[in-house]
Amino acid sequence: MLITFMLFYCRQNPETTFEVYVEVTSPGTRGPLSGPEVQRQFPEDYSDQEVLQTLTKFCFPFCVDSLTVSQVGQNFTFVLTDIDSKQRFGFCRLSSGAKSCFCILR
């Protein structure tokens, strides 16, 4: 079942492996009132600021300081759907004790 699902969504000869990669720092890193921010991105010339702001909210939808050790160290996925019903899939990795989250949008 899973293999059939994956083959259905695999593109033939894709132009790129992913749309954008970002490293997002946790809220409060640059001050007590600062929100999550994009620290690094690839490609560097990625220009869709709305998507970048949305990704920061997916990376840190919660307050990092309120987490217990057992809650940190997570992988999670999400789907961004635009107004034309185009879906983009995301994968995030928040390492145990880390103050940043790695995210790939495909």
mmCIF file of N, CA and C in Angstrom:
data_model
loop_
_atom_site.group_PDB
_atom_site.id
_atom_site.type_symbol
_atom_site.label_atom_id
_atom_site.label_comp_id
_atom_site.label_asym_id
_atom_site.label_seq_id
_atom_site.Cartn_x
_atom_site.Cartn_y
_atom_site.Cartn_z
ATOM 1 N N MET A 1 0.822 -1.191 0.000
ATOM 2 C CA MET A 1 0.000 0.000 0.000
ATOM 3 C C MET A 1 0.869 1.260 0.000
ATOM 4 N N LEU A 2 1.866 1.316 0.902
ATOM 5 C CA LEU A 2 2.731 2.481 0.995
ATOM 6 C C LEU A 2 3.543 2.662 -0.282
ATOM 7 N N ILE A 3 4.038 1.571 -0.843
ATOM 8 C CA ILE A 3 4.819 1.657 -2.077
ATOM 9 C C ILE A 3 3.960 2.183 -3.211
ATOM 10 N N THR A 4 2.725 1.728 -3.299
ATOM 11 C CA THR A 4 1.812 2.226 -4.329
ATOM 12 C C THR A 4 1.580 3.714 -4.148
ATOM 13 N N PHE A 5 1.387 4.157 -2.907
ATOM 14 C CA PHE A 5 1.181 5.566 -2.606
ATOM 15 C C PHE A 5 2.393 6.386 -3.031
ATOM 16 N N MET A 6 3.592 5.900 -2.698
ATOM 17 C CA MET A 6 4.806 6.627 -3.031
ATOM 18 C C MET A 6 5.020 6.693 -4.539
ATOM 19 N N LEU A 7 4.763 5.620 -5.239
ATOM 20 C CA LEU A 7 4.924 5.624 -6.690
ATOM 21 C C LEU A 7 3.928 6.560 -7.355
ATOM 22 N N PHE A 8 2.734 6.658 -6.785
ATOM 23 C CA PHE A 8 1.711 7.544 -7.334
ATOM 24 C C PHE A 8 2.165 9.003 -7.261
ATOM 25 N N TYR A 9 2.849 9.366 -6.173
ATOM 26 C CA TYR A 9 3.259 10.746 -5.976
ATOM 27 C C TYR A 9 4.671 11.050 -6.456
ATOM 28 N N CYS A 10 5.415 10.055 -6.929
ATOM 29 C CA CYS A 10 6.754 10.298 -7.452
ATOM 30 C C CYS A 10 6.650 10.961 -8.813
ATOM 31 N N ARG A 11 7.450 11.977 -8.999
ATOM 32 C CA ARG A 11 7.460 12.672 -10.280
ATOM 33 C C ARG A 11 8.465 12.005 -11.211
ATOM 34 N N GLN A 12 8.148 11.986 -12.465
ATOM 35 C CA GLN A 12 9.087 11.506 -13.458
ATOM 36 C C GLN A 12 10.026 12.654 -13.812
ATOM 37 N N ASN A 13 11.323 12.442 -13.694
ATOM 38 C CA ASN A 13 12.343 13.434 -14.030
ATOM 39 C C ASN A 13 12.098 14.789 -13.359
ATOM 40 N N PRO A 14 12.076 14.839 -12.036
ATOM 41 C CA PRO A 14 11.852 16.122 -11.363
ATOM 42 C C PRO A 14 13.012 17.081 -11.615
ATOM 43 N N GLU A 15 12.707 18.375 -11.664
ATOM 44 C CA GLU A 15 13.736 19.389 -11.883
ATOM 45 C C GLU A 15 14.624 19.557 -10.656
ATOM 46 N N THR A 16 14.033 19.446 -9.469
ATOM 47 C CA THR A 16 14.781 19.589 -8.229
ATOM 48 C C THR A 16 14.322 18.534 -7.228
ATOM 49 N N THR A 17 15.176 18.257 -6.259
ATOM 50 C CA THR A 17 14.827 17.305 -5.212
ATOM 51 C C THR A 17 13.903 17.942 -4.189
ATOM 52 N N PHE A 18 14.096 19.231 -3.921
ATOM 53 C CA PHE A 18 13.263 19.948 -2.970
ATOM 54 C C PHE A 18 13.142 21.401 -3.409
ATOM 55 N N GLU A 19 12.131 22.082 -2.865
ATOM 56 C CA GLU A 19 11.901 23.487 -3.213
ATOM 57 C C GLU A 19 12.813 24.410 -2.409
ATOM 58 N N VAL A 20 12.849 24.188 -1.091
ATOM 59 C CA VAL A 20 13.683 25.028 -0.235
ATOM 60 C C VAL A 20 14.038 24.267 1.040
ATOM 61 N N TYR A 21 15.248 24.528 1.547
ATOM 62 C CA TYR A 21 15.707 24.011 2.839
ATOM 63 C C TYR A 21 15.923 25.222 3.737
ATOM 64 N N VAL A 22 15.458 25.147 4.979
ATOM 65 C CA VAL A 22 15.689 26.237 5.922
ATOM 66 C C VAL A 22 16.135 25.688 7.273
ATOM 67 N N GLU A 23 16.929 26.482 7.961
ATOM 68 C CA GLU A 23 17.224 26.249 9.372
ATOM 69 C C GLU A 23 16.590 27.416 10.110
ATOM 70 N N VAL A 24 15.692 27.110 11.030
ATOM 71 C CA VAL A 24 14.933 28.131 11.745
ATOM 72 C C VAL A 24 15.356 28.120 13.213
ATOM 73 N N THR A 25 15.714 29.300 13.737
ATOM 74 C CA THR A 25 16.078 29.396 15.148
ATOM 75 C C THR A 25 14.820 29.523 15.994
ATOM 76 N N SER A 26 14.919 29.045 17.218
ATOM 77 C CA SER A 26 13.760 29.019 18.111
ATOM 78 C C SER A 26 13.373 30.419 18.575
ATOM 79 N N PRO A 27 12.114 30.576 18.989
ATOM 80 C CA PRO A 27 11.676 31.874 19.516
ATOM 81 C C PRO A 27 12.509 32.254 20.737
ATOM 82 N N GLY A 28 12.807 33.543 20.867
ATOM 83 C CA GLY A 28 13.573 34.023 22.013
ATOM 84 C C GLY A 28 15.072 33.975 21.833
ATOM 85 N N THR A 29 15.556 33.469 20.714
ATOM 86 C CA THR A 29 16.999 33.376 20.479
ATOM 87 C C THR A 29 17.633 34.761 20.389
ATOM 88 N N ARG A 30 16.940 35.704 19.773
ATOM 89 C CA ARG A 30 17.480 37.063 19.598
ATOM 90 C C ARG A 30 16.875 38.067 20.574
ATOM 91 N N GLY A 31 16.227 37.580 21.584
ATOM 92 C CA GLY A 31 15.606 38.449 22.576
ATOM 93 C C GLY A 31 14.326 37.823 23.082
ATOM 94 N N PRO A 32 13.834 38.293 24.226
ATOM 95 C CA PRO A 32 12.670 37.646 24.841
ATOM 96 C C PRO A 32 11.388 37.733 24.021
ATOM 97 N N LEU A 33 11.267 38.726 23.169
ATOM 98 C CA LEU A 33 10.037 38.883 22.390
ATOM 99 C C LEU A 33 10.186 38.461 20.934
ATOM 100 N N SER A 34 11.364 37.961 20.570
ATOM 101 C CA SER A 34 11.570 37.578 19.165
ATOM 102 C C SER A 34 10.871 36.260 18.852
ATOM 103 N N GLY A 35 10.421 36.150 17.627
ATOM 104 C CA GLY A 35 9.787 34.919 17.174
ATOM 105 C C GLY A 35 10.799 34.037 16.472
ATOM 106 N N PRO A 36 10.355 32.900 15.953
ATOM 107 C CA PRO A 36 11.270 32.049 15.188
ATOM 108 C C PRO A 36 11.717 32.764 13.915
ATOM 109 N N GLU A 37 12.984 32.589 13.549
ATOM 110 C CA GLU A 37 13.533 33.270 12.375
ATOM 111 C C GLU A 37 14.331 32.304 11.517
ATOM 112 N N VAL A 38 14.320 32.551 10.202
ATOM 113 C CA VAL A 38 15.126 31.756 9.273
ATOM 114 C C VAL A 38 16.584 32.164 9.447
ATOM 115 N N GLN A 39 17.413 31.211 9.849
ATOM 116 C CA GLN A 39 18.844 31.449 10.045
ATOM 117 C C GLN A 39 19.609 31.212 8.741
ATOM 118 N N ARG A 40 19.279 30.111 8.049
ATOM 119 C CA ARG A 40 19.912 29.752 6.774
ATOM 120 C C ARG A 40 18.843 29.239 5.832
ATOM 121 N N GLN A 41 19.099 29.383 4.544
ATOM 122 C CA GLN A 41 18.187 28.816 3.555
ATOM 123 C C GLN A 41 18.961 28.437 2.306
ATOM 124 N N PHE A 42 18.423 27.462 1.601
ATOM 125 C CA PHE A 42 18.978 27.061 0.314
ATOM 126 C C PHE A 42 17.822 26.689 -0.598
ATOM 127 N N PRO A 43 17.756 27.227 -1.775
ATOM 128 C CA PRO A 43 18.708 28.153 -2.375
ATOM 129 C C PRO A 43 18.645 29.522 -1.686
ATOM 130 N N GLU A 44 19.771 30.209 -1.696
ATOM 131 C CA GLU A 44 19.859 31.505 -1.030
ATOM 132 C C GLU A 44 18.973 32.553 -1.673
ATOM 133 N N ASP A 45 18.668 32.388 -2.960
ATOM 134 C CA ASP A 45 17.840 33.374 -3.659
ATOM 135 C C ASP A 45 16.350 33.016 -3.652
ATOM 136 N N TYR A 46 15.937 32.088 -2.795
ATOM 137 C CA TYR A 46 14.517 31.730 -2.694
ATOM 138 C C TYR A 46 13.754 32.973 -2.250
ATOM 139 N N SER A 47 12.737 33.360 -3.001
ATOM 140 C CA SER A 47 12.128 34.673 -2.789
ATOM 141 C C SER A 47 10.703 34.666 -2.248
ATOM 142 N N ASP A 48 10.101 33.525 -2.019
ATOM 143 C CA ASP A 48 8.716 33.491 -1.542
ATOM 144 C C ASP A 48 8.685 33.711 -0.026
ATOM 145 N N GLN A 49 8.599 34.979 0.375
ATOM 146 C CA GLN A 49 8.642 35.341 1.793
ATOM 147 C C GLN A 49 7.450 34.794 2.571
ATOM 148 N N GLU A 50 6.312 34.678 1.916
ATOM 149 C CA GLU A 50 5.131 34.131 2.592
ATOM 150 C C GLU A 50 5.369 32.676 3.009
ATOM 151 N N VAL A 51 5.972 31.899 2.128
ATOM 152 C CA VAL A 51 6.287 30.502 2.447
ATOM 153 C C VAL A 51 7.315 30.437 3.573
ATOM 154 N N LEU A 52 8.338 31.283 3.524
ATOM 155 C CA LEU A 52 9.360 31.279 4.573
ATOM 156 C C LEU A 52 8.756 31.602 5.937
ATOM 157 N N GLN A 53 7.853 32.574 5.988
ATOM 158 C CA GLN A 53 7.201 32.911 7.260
ATOM 159 C C GLN A 53 6.315 31.773 7.745
ATOM 160 N N THR A 54 5.653 31.100 6.824
ATOM 161 C CA THR A 54 4.809 29.960 7.196
ATOM 162 C C THR A 54 5.662 28.822 7.742
ATOM 163 N N LEU A 55 6.810 28.579 7.125
ATOM 164 C CA LEU A 55 7.691 27.501 7.587
ATOM 165 C C LEU A 55 8.167 27.734 9.017
ATOM 166 N N THR A 56 8.430 28.989 9.382
ATOM 167 C CA THR A 56 8.871 29.258 10.755
ATOM 168 C C THR A 56 7.799 28.855 11.758
ATOM 169 N N LYS A 57 6.549 29.035 11.392
ATOM 170 C CA LYS A 57 5.448 28.663 12.293
ATOM 171 C C LYS A 57 5.290 27.149 12.394
ATOM 172 N N PHE A 58 5.592 26.430 11.327
ATOM 173 C CA PHE A 58 5.544 24.966 11.386
ATOM 174 C C PHE A 58 6.716 24.420 12.196
ATOM 175 N N CYS A 59 7.867 25.078 12.118
ATOM 176 C CA CYS A 59 9.040 24.604 12.858
ATOM 177 C C CYS A 59 8.871 24.774 14.362
ATOM 178 N N PHE A 60 8.284 25.893 14.774
ATOM 179 C CA PHE A 60 8.115 26.180 16.202
ATOM 180 C C PHE A 60 6.701 26.683 16.482
ATOM 181 N N PRO A 61 5.725 25.773 16.491
ATOM 182 C CA PRO A 61 4.350 26.190 16.800
ATOM 183 C C PRO A 61 4.110 26.279 18.310
ATOM 184 N N PHE A 62 5.178 26.140 19.118
ATOM 185 C CA PHE A 62 5.069 26.065 20.572
ATOM 186 C C PHE A 62 6.240 26.816 21.199
ATOM 187 N N CYS A 63 6.172 27.043 22.494
ATOM 188 C CA CYS A 63 7.252 27.691 23.234
ATOM 189 C C CYS A 63 8.296 26.640 23.602
ATOM 190 N N VAL A 64 9.517 26.795 23.155
ATOM 191 C CA VAL A 64 10.577 25.815 23.386
ATOM 192 C C VAL A 64 10.904 25.691 24.869
ATOM 193 N N ASP A 65 10.877 26.789 25.613
ATOM 194 C CA ASP A 65 11.242 26.758 27.029
ATOM 195 C C ASP A 65 10.281 25.928 27.867
ATOM 196 N N SER A 66 9.047 25.752 27.405
ATOM 197 C CA SER A 66 8.060 25.013 28.189
ATOM 198 C C SER A 66 8.123 23.503 27.951
ATOM 199 N N LEU A 67 9.013 23.057 27.076
ATOM 200 C CA LEU A 67 9.102 21.634 26.763
ATOM 201 C C LEU A 67 9.939 20.881 27.788
ATOM 202 N N THR A 68 9.560 19.651 28.044
ATOM 203 C CA THR A 68 10.406 18.779 28.853
ATOM 204 C C THR A 68 11.357 18.049 27.915
ATOM 205 N N VAL A 69 12.397 17.462 28.475
ATOM 206 C CA VAL A 69 13.413 16.785 27.659
ATOM 207 C C VAL A 69 12.793 15.680 26.819
ATOM 208 N N SER A 70 11.808 14.971 27.366
ATOM 209 C CA SER A 70 11.211 13.861 26.620
ATOM 210 C C SER A 70 10.398 14.332 25.421
ATOM 211 N N GLN A 71 9.996 15.600 25.416
ATOM 212 C CA GLN A 71 9.198 16.112 24.308
ATOM 213 C C GLN A 71 10.063 16.610 23.155
ATOM 214 N N VAL A 72 11.333 16.827 23.399
ATOM 215 C CA VAL A 72 12.212 17.372 22.372
ATOM 216 C C VAL A 72 12.878 16.218 21.626
ATOM 217 N N GLY A 73 13.244 16.449 20.392
ATOM 218 C CA GLY A 73 13.825 15.424 19.547
ATOM 219 C C GLY A 73 12.729 14.810 18.714
ATOM 220 N N GLN A 74 12.226 15.593 17.774
ATOM 221 C CA GLN A 74 11.061 15.178 17.005
ATOM 222 C C GLN A 74 11.301 15.304 15.510
ATOM 223 N N ASN A 75 10.627 14.441 14.776
ATOM 224 C CA ASN A 75 10.487 14.572 13.328
ATOM 225 C C ASN A 75 9.007 14.769 13.080
ATOM 226 N N PHE A 76 8.656 15.684 12.202
ATOM 227 C CA PHE A 76 7.253 15.823 11.863
ATOM 228 C C PHE A 76 7.105 16.287 10.428
ATOM 229 N N THR A 77 5.976 15.975 9.864
ATOM 230 C CA THR A 77 5.673 16.329 8.482
ATOM 231 C C THR A 77 4.428 17.197 8.448
ATOM 232 N N PHE A 78 4.267 17.910 7.340
ATOM 233 C CA PHE A 78 3.089 18.752 7.152
ATOM 234 C C PHE A 78 2.840 18.922 5.663
ATOM 235 N N VAL A 79 1.672 19.435 5.338
ATOM 236 C CA VAL A 79 1.305 19.699 3.946
ATOM 237 C C VAL A 79 0.841 21.139 3.844
ATOM 238 N N LEU A 80 1.452 21.917 2.950
ATOM 239 C CA LEU A 80 0.981 23.264 2.642
ATOM 240 C C LEU A 80 0.117 23.166 1.395
ATOM 241 N N THR A 81 -1.094 23.659 1.479
ATOM 242 C CA THR A 81 -2.005 23.640 0.337
ATOM 243 C C THR A 81 -2.348 25.079 -0.015
ATOM 244 N N ASP A 82 -2.101 25.474 -1.267
ATOM 245 C CA ASP A 82 -2.388 26.856 -1.648
ATOM 246 C C ASP A 82 -3.817 26.997 -2.158
ATOM 247 N N ILE A 83 -4.164 28.181 -2.595
ATOM 248 C CA ILE A 83 -5.536 28.477 -3.011
ATOM 249 C C ILE A 83 -5.954 27.684 -4.248
ATOM 250 N N ASP A 84 -4.975 27.241 -5.045
ATOM 251 C CA ASP A 84 -5.259 26.430 -6.233
ATOM 252 C C ASP A 84 -5.210 24.940 -5.934
ATOM 253 N N SER A 85 -5.182 24.585 -4.664
ATOM 254 C CA SER A 85 -5.125 23.196 -4.185
ATOM 255 C C SER A 85 -3.816 22.493 -4.529
ATOM 256 N N LYS A 86 -2.771 23.262 -4.825
ATOM 257 C CA LYS A 86 -1.446 22.677 -5.041
ATOM 258 C C LYS A 86 -0.865 22.333 -3.677
ATOM 259 N N GLN A 87 -0.405 21.104 -3.534
ATOM 260 C CA GLN A 87 0.137 20.659 -2.258
ATOM 261 C C GLN A 87 1.657 20.598 -2.299
ATOM 262 N N ARG A 88 2.263 21.057 -1.214
ATOM 263 C CA ARG A 88 3.708 20.947 -1.030
ATOM 264 C C ARG A 88 3.922 20.267 0.315
ATOM 265 N N PHE A 89 4.818 19.309 0.331
ATOM 266 C CA PHE A 89 5.040 18.500 1.520
ATOM 267 C C PHE A 89 6.304 18.965 2.235
ATOM 268 N N GLY A 90 6.229 19.026 3.556
ATOM 269 C CA GLY A 90 7.362 19.469 4.354
ATOM 270 C C GLY A 90 7.767 18.437 5.383
ATOM 271 N N PHE A 91 9.044 18.444 5.716
ATOM 272 C CA PHE A 91 9.600 17.561 6.735
ATOM 273 C C PHE A 91 10.470 18.404 7.653
ATOM 274 N N CYS A 92 10.254 18.305 8.963
ATOM 275 C CA CYS A 92 11.038 19.060 9.939
ATOM 276 C C CYS A 92 11.730 18.121 10.911
ATOM 277 N N ARG A 93 12.909 18.535 11.365
ATOM 278 C CA ARG A 93 13.666 17.786 12.365
ATOM 279 C C ARG A 93 14.095 18.751 13.457
ATOM 280 N N LEU A 94 13.612 18.480 14.670
ATOM 281 C CA LEU A 94 14.001 19.240 15.850
ATOM 282 C C LEU A 94 14.784 18.290 16.744
ATOM 283 N N SER A 95 16.089 18.506 16.843
ATOM 284 C CA SER A 95 16.949 17.612 17.629
ATOM 285 C C SER A 95 16.821 17.899 19.116
ATOM 286 N N SER A 96 17.073 16.884 19.911
ATOM 287 C CA SER A 96 17.010 17.006 21.360
ATOM 288 C C SER A 96 17.982 18.078 21.845
ATOM 289 N N GLY A 97 17.468 19.060 22.562
ATOM 290 C CA GLY A 97 18.287 20.129 23.109
ATOM 291 C C GLY A 97 18.676 21.210 22.120
ATOM 292 N N ALA A 98 18.288 21.094 20.880
ATOM 293 C CA ALA A 98 18.667 22.067 19.854
ATOM 294 C C ALA A 98 17.823 23.328 19.973
ATOM 295 N N LYS A 99 18.393 24.438 19.537
ATOM 296 C CA LYS A 99 17.670 25.704 19.496
ATOM 297 C C LYS A 99 17.333 26.088 18.058
ATOM 298 N N SER A 100 17.435 25.095 17.151
ATOM 299 C CA SER A 100 17.063 25.340 15.765
ATOM 300 C C SER A 100 16.401 24.093 15.196
ATOM 301 N N CYS A 101 15.648 24.310 14.144
ATOM 302 C CA CYS A 101 14.898 23.240 13.491
ATOM 303 C C CYS A 101 15.273 23.236 12.012
ATOM 304 N N PHE A 102 15.491 22.058 11.458
ATOM 305 C CA PHE A 102 15.801 21.917 10.037
ATOM 306 C C PHE A 102 14.525 21.531 9.308
ATOM 307 N N CYS A 103 14.264 22.165 8.181
ATOM 308 C CA CYS A 103 13.020 21.917 7.457
ATOM 309 C C CYS A 103 13.283 21.875 5.955
ATOM 310 N N ILE A 104 12.689 20.887 5.298
ATOM 311 C CA ILE A 104 12.772 20.749 3.843
ATOM 312 C C ILE A 104 11.360 20.807 3.296
ATOM 313 N N LEU A 105 11.153 21.648 2.294
ATOM 314 C CA LEU A 105 9.859 21.742 1.623
ATOM 315 C C LEU A 105 10.018 21.191 0.225
ATOM 316 N N ARG A 106 9.142 20.256 -0.130
ATOM 317 C CA ARG A 106 9.205 19.618 -1.442
ATOM 318 C C ARG A 106 7.987 19.987 -2.238
#
